[in-house]
Amino acid sequence: MRTLCEEISESDTGKEFTFKGWVMHYRDHGGLIFIDLRDYSGILQIVFDENIDNESFKIAKKLKNEYVVSIAGTVRKRPEGTTNAGLKTGGIELLAKSVQILNACETLPFQIDEEAEVNEFTRLKYRYLDLRSKRLKDNLIFRSKFTYLIREFLNNKGFFDIETPFLTKSTPEGSRDFLVPSRLNHGHFFALPQSPQLFKQILMVSGFERYYQIVRCFRDEDLRADRQPEFTQLDMEMSFVEIEDVMSVTEELFALIFNKLLGIELKRPFKVLDYDEAMDKYGSDKPDTRFGLIINNLTDVFAGSQLNVFKDNIQKGGVVKAVCLPDGSNLLSRKDIDELLSVVKDFGAKGLAWTKVGENGLFEGGISKFISDDERNKAVARLEAKSGDIIFYQSDSKKTAENVLGRLRLYLAKKYRLIPEGRFDLLWVVNFPLFEYSEEEKRIVSVHHPFTSPAKKDLGILEKEPLSVKSDSYDLVLNGEEIGGGSIRIHDPELQGKIFEILSISPEDAKLKFGFLLDALGFGAPPHGGIAFGVDRILMILRNESSIRDVIAFPKTQKAYCPLSDAPSAVKDVQLKELGIKLRETAGKNIKSE
RNA sequence: GGGGCUGUAGUUCAGACGGUUAGAACGCCGGCCUGUCACGCCGGAGGUCGCGGGUUCGAUCCCCGUCGGCCCCGCCA
């Protein structure tokens, strides 16, 4: 019978127990040895005393860090003055009566729970050791509780957990597919799903009405701190619903998660921001609303500006927008301001105009001498600027000005620590455009995906003004990260056909690529809609981590390589032969073995 | 595809104008220690300075290339 380290307490004093786990710390005092024993529940101090049990004491002498042991003994209160407030079991200890070494451990490539940050490649190579650390272990246990809570909630709400294929069809829109060659159909390939989108819609046609899945998705794109080639989505779909129904279930779910896992009561309903307003005020479709630095439009104020960069741009139809950094005069030296210029140039800005706000709201430095009293008073009023602030201006196309200022406000907030810690800002962004024009492809493309329903009110202008059409889609944003998105889908094959037409996807192509969904829509598809959440990203934010790698058990490096398993790797020629595959000459250069 | 930072002992980091034997801390090995908890004290081992080439009398340091790691842009419906 085995007991866990943190299962016992002072009330167990005098009782005998057996513990099994790892030697976390080893402190040899000559005639007395302490070890901190770690199991998945926590830590317990064990004492070996040569005068009390010489047999086990001799074995204890051989123990080293991370040895696996089984130790039996008696629980006792620690002598006065030797308790450890830092440990949950710090008031007690186990006096060992017998000990058995279950397994030894080689010298560690890095210290577990070491405060200094160990090179991530080494940590990934020995991931099993890194996962012994409290931080990563707690993250994964949290993840398990998180997914359990979701399943419990959705099952109670009448959702069915239904699996969809991993070996599926490559689809043209969206991200690059991971391909899997078919041995039985040479020259044909499966694709791993970017998401179960088409299948969950088909499940609605089948009449399940409420579906969910916590499912792996695959996208062969470049990696980032918040992007892995395989990641986990909470995928949901419902029949006979409107936007409000999807939002309502989502909000209830998130309220539950925050309440049960973080002890935080979320305010409901969540804030809802129009896409246009998000772009206008935050320069982003995933605004971080934890801090100010709101972008303001000053185009009307500077319509008659004597500053040519402002005047000419406005005449061309551009905008002048600005953010005000409170106390910026103190925070930034002249050199800092100069450095900001190169920062915003990286963001795509042509320049960076600025003014300091001095006494009585008068402007100093930068472009102040080109600004009239009237322009200044209006700008100060609109930005609610106070003396000591700095105002940064962008005069450019609406798109560029908003993008630059949106990124500038994030940059400034991070650099000058304006983001309050421990705060969670959840909000919806709605009324996205249905389409946008792709310069690269020289055609109209979907902002969300081609099955997203246009907003009812815009159906009349669908063909005349497609770029003005809004969609019935919604994104959920947490602390400036997009953590989920979804839409009401098109369930009318005729409307779906029109959308493909606008996207310049021919009926033949549409049939080839999505034919099975289009067929299904023709057999009594109910109105339906859904949403999908990035599980890893949510966990990253809830756990206050800076990378999703820290909430994934076995993540990959930025080159999509797994140092633990050495994947991907070359395969034997016979394997390729079976698949009917011959490598191109250029592919051979990087092959290391076999 | 592009930009930035980076690679020195098992780990985290120093290092020098280009010049004897490349240092520290932690870890590891050995010894001492009965109340520690990142125990302490004494001693010891441990280095292809990522890899390849070049310049040089001499390169860990300078130059070129290459491989890897992290962050970002593009990309990610």
XYZ file of C-alpha atoms (C1' of nucleotides) in Angstrom:
671
model
C 0.000 0.000 0.000
C 1.411 3.318 -1.032
C 0.612 6.743 0.315
C 1.168 10.033 -1.493
C 3.413 12.701 -0.017
C 0.753 15.324 0.439
C -1.975 12.913 1.539
C -0.742 12.966 5.102
C -0.882 15.687 7.720
C -0.111 16.237 11.409
C -3.096 14.127 12.367
C -1.234 11.096 10.994
C 1.551 11.481 13.572
C 2.671 8.123 14.892
C 1.229 6.125 12.009
C 3.272 4.047 9.583
C 3.191 4.613 5.839
C 5.067 3.660 2.690
C 5.998 6.342 0.156
C 7.331 5.907 -3.342
C 8.872 8.611 -5.445
C 11.980 10.476 -6.510
C 14.797 11.866 -4.377
C 14.537 15.577 -5.043
C 17.102 16.893 -2.562
C 19.660 14.986 -0.534
C 21.221 16.490 2.575
C 23.829 14.366 4.349
C 24.711 15.549 7.871
C 26.958 12.666 8.811
C 24.878 10.700 11.286
C 21.650 12.140 9.945
C 20.387 12.277 6.375
C 17.451 14.272 5.048
C 15.870 13.762 1.694
C 12.983 15.565 0.075
C 10.884 12.888 -1.561
C 8.797 13.976 -4.536
C 5.815 12.237 -6.071
C 3.122 13.716 -8.273
C 1.227 15.044 -5.284
C 4.101 17.016 -3.777
C 7.055 16.799 -1.405
C 7.718 15.161 1.958
C 10.886 15.281 4.065
C 12.326 11.909 5.065
C 14.832 11.524 7.928
C 17.363 8.698 8.217
C 19.013 8.426 11.633
C 21.939 6.047 12.028
C 21.081 5.434 15.688
C 17.481 4.547 14.989
C 17.739 2.311 11.944
C 21.271 1.584 10.865
C 20.197 -0.774 8.092
C 18.181 1.816 6.154
C 20.719 4.494 7.014
C 23.406 2.548 5.162
C 21.226 2.310 2.059
C 20.324 5.988 2.340
C 24.034 6.841 2.132
C 23.956 5.559 -1.445
C 21.041 7.719 -2.563
C 21.504 10.465 -5.111
C 19.330 13.001 -6.800
C 16.415 11.568 -8.785
C 16.870 8.013 -7.554
C 13.532 6.235 -7.372
C 12.863 4.853 -3.913
C 10.311 3.145 -1.742
C 10.500 4.255 1.891
C 8.516 3.032 4.869
C 8.523 4.708 8.249
C 6.646 6.621 10.914
C 5.177 10.078 10.519
C 6.147 12.508 13.233
C 5.951 16.193 13.987
C 9.144 18.043 13.302
C 11.093 19.261 16.344
C 10.372 22.843 17.291
C 12.244 25.390 15.192
C 12.815 22.998 12.270
C 9.515 23.356 10.465
C 9.462 24.610 6.902
C 6.687 27.041 6.078
C 7.552 26.770 2.381
C 6.343 23.167 2.205
C 2.773 21.967 2.466
C 4.086 19.103 4.601
C 6.612 21.380 6.342
C 5.334 20.627 9.848
C 5.913 16.882 9.613
C 8.460 14.363 8.357
C 8.843 10.639 7.914
C 11.315 8.810 10.140
C 12.526 6.058 7.817
C 12.499 2.437 8.986
C 13.248 0.821 5.652
C 14.258 1.972 2.231
C 14.522 0.266 -1.116
C 16.201 1.682 -4.189
C 13.826 0.991 -7.103
C 16.018 2.620 -9.704
C 19.163 4.705 -10.002
C 19.569 7.902 -12.002
C 22.477 9.062 -14.096
C 23.987 12.499 -13.647
C 21.379 14.945 -14.874
C 21.960 17.023 -18.026
C 20.421 19.939 -16.123
C 19.070 20.523 -12.658
C 15.344 20.028 -12.311
C 13.603 23.168 -11.101
C 16.815 25.114 -11.655
C 16.149 28.819 -11.454
C 18.492 29.734 -14.291
C 16.868 29.134 -17.648
C 18.364 26.127 -19.354
C 18.726 26.137 -23.125
C 15.382 25.049 -24.502
C 16.862 22.542 -26.925
C 18.454 20.620 -24.058
C 15.243 20.786 -22.087
C 13.287 19.417 -25.045
C 15.804 16.639 -25.633
C 15.303 15.521 -22.046
C 11.673 16.563 -21.906
C 10.876 13.824 -19.381
C 13.204 15.524 -16.925
C 11.883 19.001 -17.599
C 8.360 17.715 -17.061
C 9.392 16.743 -13.521
C 9.698 20.448 -12.708
C 6.900 21.924 -10.683
C 6.096 24.548 -13.270
C 5.601 22.242 -16.251
C 4.011 19.514 -14.180
C 1.494 21.993 -12.783
C 0.802 23.315 -16.278
C -0.045 19.865 -17.593
C -2.144 18.959 -14.567
C -3.980 22.254 -15.046
C -4.482 21.335 -18.681
C -6.003 18.025 -17.694
C -8.426 19.725 -15.291
C -9.243 22.265 -17.974
C -10.212 19.709 -20.617
C -12.085 17.621 -18.051
C -14.144 20.645 -17.048
C -14.946 21.402 -20.685
C -16.058 17.847 -21.380
C -18.168 17.719 -18.256
C -19.838 21.024 -19.077
C -20.544 20.269 -22.725
C -21.767 16.743 -22.073
C -24.229 18.190 -19.553
C -25.355 20.694 -22.171
C -26.290 17.934 -24.596
C -23.186 18.061 -26.779
C -21.833 14.855 -28.290
C -18.109 14.205 -28.521
C -17.619 12.769 -32.019
C -14.293 11.985 -33.627
C -13.506 13.078 -37.166
C -10.821 11.726 -39.511
C -7.151 12.668 -39.310
C -6.548 11.156 -42.718
C -8.644 13.412 -44.868
C -8.733 15.498 -48.005
C -6.393 18.320 -48.871
C -8.321 21.564 -49.241
C -7.070 24.490 -51.289
C -8.056 27.405 -49.067
C -6.304 28.138 -45.826
C -2.947 27.057 -44.555
C -0.457 24.609 -46.032
C -1.464 20.985 -45.481
C 0.603 18.231 -43.971
C 0.410 15.424 -46.513
C 0.348 11.682 -45.923
C 1.057 9.446 -48.917
C -1.337 6.602 -49.611
C 0.268 3.179 -50.064
C -2.865 1.728 -51.606
C -3.348 4.654 -53.974
C 0.019 5.648 -55.335
C 0.284 9.285 -56.265
C -2.606 10.206 -53.975
C -2.274 11.879 -50.626
C -4.260 12.377 -47.500
C -3.987 15.673 -45.676
C -4.007 16.029 -41.911
C -6.880 18.341 -40.969
C -6.259 22.054 -40.422
C -9.471 21.774 -38.430
C -12.504 19.454 -38.555
C -14.543 22.247 -40.181
C -16.192 20.311 -43.021
C -16.880 17.210 -40.971
C -18.508 19.055 -38.124
C -20.838 20.774 -40.558
C -21.691 17.395 -42.055
C -22.472 16.106 -38.553
C -25.033 18.888 -38.337
C -26.570 17.670 -41.592
C -26.673 14.228 -39.966
C -28.790 15.661 -37.190
C -26.549 15.471 -34.131
C -27.399 19.139 -33.455
C -24.700 19.620 -30.839
C -21.141 18.454 -31.446
C -17.838 19.103 -29.768
C -14.355 17.671 -29.906
C -11.067 18.466 -28.241
C -9.001 17.704 -31.260
C -5.547 18.001 -32.736
C -5.192 20.225 -35.793
C -2.244 20.457 -38.171
C -0.909 23.401 -40.124
C 2.369 23.372 -41.986
C 3.303 27.011 -41.463
C 6.221 28.712 -39.755
C 6.292 28.467 -35.981
C 6.005 31.152 -33.345
C 5.866 31.292 -29.568
C 2.109 30.784 -29.893
C 2.118 28.501 -32.952
C 3.017 24.819 -33.212
C 2.526 22.625 -36.294
C 0.134 20.489 -34.294
C -2.090 22.165 -31.778
C -5.341 21.505 -29.989
C -8.724 23.030 -30.655
C -11.932 22.879 -28.737
C -14.214 22.542 -31.725
C -17.980 23.060 -31.420
C -20.967 23.187 -33.730
C -24.694 23.618 -33.114
C -27.819 23.459 -35.242
C -30.717 25.926 -35.266
C -28.677 28.659 -33.617
C -27.985 32.351 -34.049
C -24.821 34.221 -33.060
C -26.239 34.909 -29.611
C -26.675 31.198 -28.876
C -23.046 30.422 -29.642
C -21.908 33.391 -27.564
C -24.107 32.413 -24.668
C -22.755 28.836 -24.420
C -19.206 30.150 -24.811
C -19.623 32.713 -22.062
C -21.129 30.176 -19.713
C -18.220 27.816 -20.399
C -15.563 30.472 -19.833
C -17.274 31.736 -16.699
C -17.151 28.174 -15.374
C -13.492 27.714 -16.305
C -12.415 30.977 -14.690
C -14.492 30.284 -11.613
C -13.395 26.683 -11.041
C -9.764 26.921 -12.110
C -8.770 30.467 -11.176
C -11.421 31.528 -8.682
C -12.277 34.517 -10.846
C -15.835 35.681 -11.507
C -16.137 36.909 -15.076
C -18.486 39.754 -15.823
C -21.181 38.650 -18.265
C -22.135 39.330 -20.928
C -18.630 39.864 -22.290
C -17.734 43.137 -23.977
C -18.591 43.145 -27.689
C -16.539 45.259 -30.042
C -17.301 45.943 -33.659
C -14.489 44.998 -36.028
C -14.485 48.567 -37.377
C -14.271 49.996 -33.869
C -11.479 47.587 -32.920
C -9.460 48.687 -35.928
C -10.286 52.335 -35.326
C -9.395 52.450 -31.608
C -6.845 49.666 -31.246
C -5.504 49.166 -34.749
C -6.036 45.432 -34.382
C -8.782 42.856 -34.799
C -7.619 41.313 -31.507
C -7.341 44.356 -29.285
C -5.605 44.237 -25.940
C -7.926 46.292 -23.758
C -6.006 45.883 -20.516
C -4.474 49.316 -20.943
C -5.296 52.664 -22.576
C -3.290 54.313 -25.345
C -6.461 54.382 -27.422
C -5.970 55.469 -31.012
C -7.815 58.675 -31.899
C -8.738 60.021 -35.296
C -7.514 63.598 -35.861
C -8.120 63.752 -39.604
C -10.800 66.441 -39.273
C -8.620 68.436 -36.870
C -5.728 68.589 -39.309
C -7.778 68.967 -42.496
C -6.306 72.441 -42.997
C -2.899 71.689 -41.561
C 0.086 73.729 -42.703
C 2.149 70.571 -42.352
C 2.470 69.131 -45.845
C 2.743 65.497 -44.756
C -0.608 65.873 -43.009
C -2.329 68.056 -45.606
C -1.281 66.122 -48.714
C -2.104 62.782 -47.167
C -5.552 63.952 -46.070
C -6.246 65.345 -49.522
C -5.360 61.959 -50.994
C -7.961 60.385 -48.708
C -5.571 59.342 -45.957
C -6.015 59.829 -42.229
C -4.144 61.374 -39.321
C -4.415 59.307 -36.186
C -2.621 59.525 -32.859
C -2.000 57.902 -29.516
C -1.135 59.716 -26.322
C 1.423 58.183 -23.965
C 0.699 59.437 -20.440
C 3.790 60.853 -18.724
C 5.739 60.167 -21.905
C 8.002 63.196 -21.368
C 9.401 61.543 -18.268
C 9.472 58.017 -19.628
C 11.229 58.813 -22.889
C 14.484 60.602 -23.501
C 15.091 62.377 -26.786
C 17.160 59.348 -27.784
C 14.260 57.000 -26.964
C 12.010 59.008 -29.249
C 14.557 58.797 -32.042
C 14.790 55.047 -31.563
C 11.019 54.799 -31.791
C 11.282 56.080 -35.337
C 13.140 52.958 -36.459
C 10.719 50.822 -34.471
C 7.676 52.205 -36.290
C 9.475 52.023 -39.618
C 9.695 48.278 -39.050
C 5.935 48.402 -38.571
C 5.591 49.976 -42.006
C 5.444 53.653 -41.056
C 6.939 56.360 -43.231
C 7.824 58.474 -40.211
C 6.846 59.347 -36.683
C 5.534 62.793 -35.776
C 5.303 63.680 -32.106
C 4.642 66.521 -29.714
C 5.199 66.795 -25.992
C 2.429 68.337 -23.947
C 3.868 71.062 -21.745
C 2.406 73.513 -19.236
C -1.157 74.649 -19.924
C -1.487 72.092 -22.678
C 1.014 73.872 -24.934
C 2.968 71.699 -27.330
C 6.749 71.369 -27.236
C 9.235 69.752 -29.593
C 8.621 67.567 -32.608
C 6.084 69.100 -34.978
C 4.624 71.578 -32.450
C 5.552 74.693 -34.402
C 3.440 73.535 -37.337
C 0.332 73.104 -35.214
C -2.101 75.956 -34.734
C -3.684 76.809 -31.374
C -7.024 75.584 -32.598
C -5.638 72.255 -33.850
C -3.747 71.826 -30.607
C -6.764 72.503 -28.400
C -8.912 70.060 -30.342
C -6.213 67.378 -30.326
C -5.585 67.753 -26.589
C -9.304 67.556 -25.864
C -9.848 64.489 -28.019
C -6.817 62.619 -26.662
C -7.494 63.836 -23.120
C -3.807 64.716 -23.037
C -2.265 66.183 -19.923
C 0.932 68.049 -19.328
C 3.879 65.625 -19.396
C 2.307 63.366 -22.035
C 3.684 62.658 -25.486
C 1.448 62.374 -28.532
C 2.538 60.229 -31.476
C 0.947 60.831 -34.882
C 0.619 58.754 -38.006
C -0.387 60.337 -41.274
C -0.998 57.607 -43.797
C -3.667 55.416 -45.353
C -6.242 54.325 -42.816
C -4.964 50.763 -42.920
C -1.289 51.629 -42.427
C -1.872 54.308 -39.795
C -4.039 51.969 -37.721
C -1.662 49.055 -38.097
C 1.370 51.132 -37.101
C -0.315 52.793 -34.132
C -1.833 49.483 -33.051
C 1.585 47.913 -32.914
C 3.125 51.033 -31.383
C 0.653 50.959 -28.506
C 1.528 47.326 -27.805
C 5.232 48.125 -28.016
C 4.951 51.090 -25.647
C 2.734 49.193 -23.222
C 5.204 46.347 -23.006
C 8.285 48.541 -22.798
C 6.893 50.891 -20.163
C 5.017 48.175 -18.289
C 1.560 49.633 -18.702
C -0.152 46.233 -18.747
C -1.570 45.310 -15.345
C -0.551 41.823 -14.214
C -3.089 39.176 -13.336
C -5.826 40.812 -15.354
C -7.952 38.928 -17.884
C -9.809 40.930 -20.532
C -12.198 38.802 -22.564
C -14.155 40.313 -25.392
C -15.910 39.506 -28.621
C -15.033 41.084 -31.920
C -17.952 40.937 -34.364
C -19.057 42.208 -37.744
C -15.928 41.222 -39.603
C -15.957 41.813 -43.328
C -16.875 38.658 -45.210
C -14.236 39.161 -47.890
C -11.018 40.987 -48.492
C -9.017 41.567 -51.635
C -5.805 39.592 -51.879
C -3.111 41.545 -53.722
C -1.053 38.398 -53.935
C -3.722 36.216 -55.516
C -5.415 39.094 -57.365
C -8.828 37.938 -56.257
C -11.340 38.248 -53.452
C -10.706 35.824 -50.586
C -12.610 34.876 -47.446
C -11.614 36.606 -44.237
C -12.820 33.632 -42.178
C -13.570 30.692 -44.474
C -15.805 30.180 -47.527
C -18.640 28.617 -45.499
C -19.189 31.702 -43.345
C -22.628 33.194 -43.709
C -22.917 36.793 -44.877
C -24.828 39.077 -42.521
C -28.519 38.962 -43.484
C -28.719 42.726 -43.867
C -25.970 42.672 -46.518
C -27.386 39.902 -48.699
C -28.738 42.513 -51.102
C -25.298 43.920 -51.907
C -23.484 40.584 -52.000
C -22.808 40.661 -55.700
C -22.649 44.435 -56.226
C -20.365 45.360 -53.331
C -18.880 42.146 -51.956
C -16.096 43.966 -50.103
C -18.674 45.902 -48.049
C -20.482 42.777 -46.902
C -20.185 41.892 -43.233
C -20.226 38.312 -41.988
C -22.001 36.469 -39.214
C -18.713 35.659 -37.572
C -17.190 36.351 -34.190
C -13.779 36.116 -32.570
C -13.116 35.725 -28.866
C -10.116 37.749 -27.694
C -8.296 37.328 -24.384
C -5.602 39.828 -23.402
C -4.943 40.745 -27.014
C -4.683 37.151 -28.241
C -7.230 35.597 -30.552
C -8.295 32.519 -28.622
C -11.307 31.487 -30.640
C -13.407 32.239 -33.635
C -16.428 30.980 -35.435
C -19.414 31.830 -37.504
C -22.906 31.001 -38.558
C -22.492 28.818 -41.652
C -24.148 28.890 -45.003
C -26.704 26.065 -45.162
C -28.195 26.988 -48.537
C -26.372 25.387 -51.477
C -27.457 28.194 -53.785
C -25.941 30.899 -51.565
C -22.830 28.776 -51.152
C -22.542 28.651 -54.928
C -22.726 32.436 -55.154
C -19.941 32.763 -52.588
C -17.685 30.463 -54.588
C -18.433 32.545 -57.652
C -17.342 35.715 -55.843
C -14.213 33.913 -54.667
C -13.464 32.978 -58.291
C -13.771 29.289 -57.464
C -15.398 27.590 -60.456
C -18.297 25.173 -59.885
C -16.045 22.379 -61.133
C -13.312 23.339 -58.679
C -15.777 23.730 -55.834
C -17.168 20.271 -56.585
C -13.690 18.818 -56.730
C -12.554 20.411 -53.481
C -15.637 20.605 -51.275
C -18.126 18.536 -53.276
C -18.982 16.293 -50.363
C -20.001 19.246 -48.207
C -21.984 20.859 -51.015
C -23.789 17.584 -51.669
C -24.609 17.301 -47.996
C -26.013 20.821 -47.845
C -28.491 19.766 -50.542
C -30.012 17.051 -48.350
C -31.828 19.032 -45.699
C -29.020 20.833 -43.894
C -30.249 22.670 -40.811
C -29.124 26.238 -40.146
C -26.011 25.844 -38.032
C -23.019 27.590 -36.617
C -20.152 27.037 -34.277
C -16.843 28.107 -32.902
C -13.365 26.734 -32.287
C -10.934 27.693 -29.529
C -7.166 27.465 -29.351
C -6.732 25.324 -26.268
C -2.966 25.792 -26.075
C -3.196 29.565 -26.339
C -5.865 29.786 -23.687
C -3.783 27.658 -21.339
C -0.687 29.724 -22.063
C -2.501 32.873 -20.982
C -4.210 31.337 -17.967
C -0.889 29.928 -16.774
C 0.931 33.203 -17.468
C 3.405 31.504 -19.793
C 5.041 33.228 -22.760
C 4.942 30.212 -25.101
C 2.447 27.440 -25.830
C 5.398 25.044 -25.664
C 5.129 25.356 -21.908
C 1.601 23.933 -21.853
C 2.252 21.135 -24.374
C 3.849 17.913 -23.166
C 6.034 17.297 -26.211
C 6.399 20.419 -28.356
C 8.644 21.084 -31.327
C 11.354 23.661 -31.954
C 10.985 26.582 -34.339
C 12.262 24.327 -37.149
C 9.412 21.922 -36.319
C 11.920 19.420 -34.939
C 11.464 17.218 -31.908
C 14.833 16.843 -30.122
C 13.389 14.087 -27.931
C 12.337 11.690 -30.680
C 14.481 13.104 -33.500
C 11.462 13.628 -35.737
C 11.220 14.245 -38.599
C 13.857 11.852 -39.925
C 14.842 10.084 -43.113
C 13.133 6.806 -43.960
C 14.386 3.650 -45.633
C 14.203 3.497 -49.383
C 11.910 0.460 -49.235
C 9.367 2.539 -47.355
C 9.384 5.118 -50.114
C 9.131 2.407 -52.743
C 6.011 1.004 -51.117
C 4.497 4.444 -51.299
C 5.499 4.989 -54.898
C 7.609 7.976 -53.904
C 10.954 9.086 -55.247
C 12.691 12.040 -53.654
C 13.711 14.978 -55.789
C 17.439 15.536 -55.994
C 17.223 18.780 -54.024
C 15.596 16.886 -51.152
C 18.493 14.493 -50.796
C 21.018 17.090 -49.697
C 19.662 17.419 -46.201
C 19.178 13.763 -45.480
C 21.424 12.755 -42.641
C 21.110 8.987 -42.511
C 19.689 5.865 -44.147
C 11.857 34.182 -47.974
C 13.557 38.387 -44.542
C 15.239 41.028 -39.771
C 17.235 40.748 -34.708
C 19.630 38.146 -30.692
C 22.479 33.784 -29.728
C 26.103 29.038 -29.442
C 32.712 28.652 -24.246
C 32.879 22.580 -18.628
C 26.954 18.446 -17.416
C 24.098 23.522 -16.550
C 24.068 29.029 -16.237
C 27.534 32.486 -17.512
C 32.540 35.319 -17.460
C 36.817 35.937 -20.583
C 41.210 38.536 -23.672
C 44.936 43.783 -28.330
C 44.860 37.870 -31.655
C 49.784 35.590 -27.513
C 52.053 30.844 -21.654
C 48.129 26.471 -18.213
C 40.404 29.410 -20.889
C 37.814 31.100 -15.256
C 33.349 31.405 -11.617
C 28.909 29.454 -9.627
C 25.810 25.308 -9.499
C 26.090 20.134 -10.659
C 29.431 15.641 -10.530
C 33.353 12.478 -7.707
C 35.978 11.713 -2.752
C 36.213 13.068 2.538
C 34.112 15.403 7.212
C 29.619 16.768 9.742
C 22.904 14.795 14.242
C 18.142 19.300 12.530
C 18.945 20.490 7.497
C 15.507 22.023 3.786
C 19.165 25.657 -2.667
C 22.470 22.441 4.375
C 27.658 23.545 5.544
C 33.127 22.737 5.321
C 37.697 20.527 2.800
C 39.698 18.347 -1.617
C 39.278 16.648 -6.835
C 37.904 15.592 -11.843
C 35.739 17.866 -15.915
C 36.743 21.980 -22.277
C 36.963 19.710 -30.258
C 35.374 27.457 -27.032
C 28.765 24.452 -32.456
C 31.062 22.720 -37.303
C 34.120 23.786 -41.901
C 37.341 26.986 -44.356
C 40.352 31.558 -44.643
C 43.759 35.579 -42.794
C 48.054 35.207 -39.371
C 54.278 33.137 -36.761
C 49.910 32.123 -33.728
C 42.432 32.194 -33.952
C 37.825 30.527 -28.818
C 38.574 35.960 -30.330
C 39.119 38.761 -36.962
C 36.791 37.298 -42.025
C 33.681 33.870 -45.083
C 30.506 29.819 -45.102
C 27.499 26.323 -42.566
C 24.469 23.958 -38.699
C 21.453 24.676 -34.410
C 18.471 27.661 -30.728
C 15.096 31.852 -29.349
C 12.097 36.328 -30.772
C 9.751 38.889 -34.775
C 7.961 40.138 -40.123
C 5.996 37.491 -44.221
C 2.886 33.112 -43.893
C -0.944 30.950 -40.444
C -9.148 30.630 -44.550
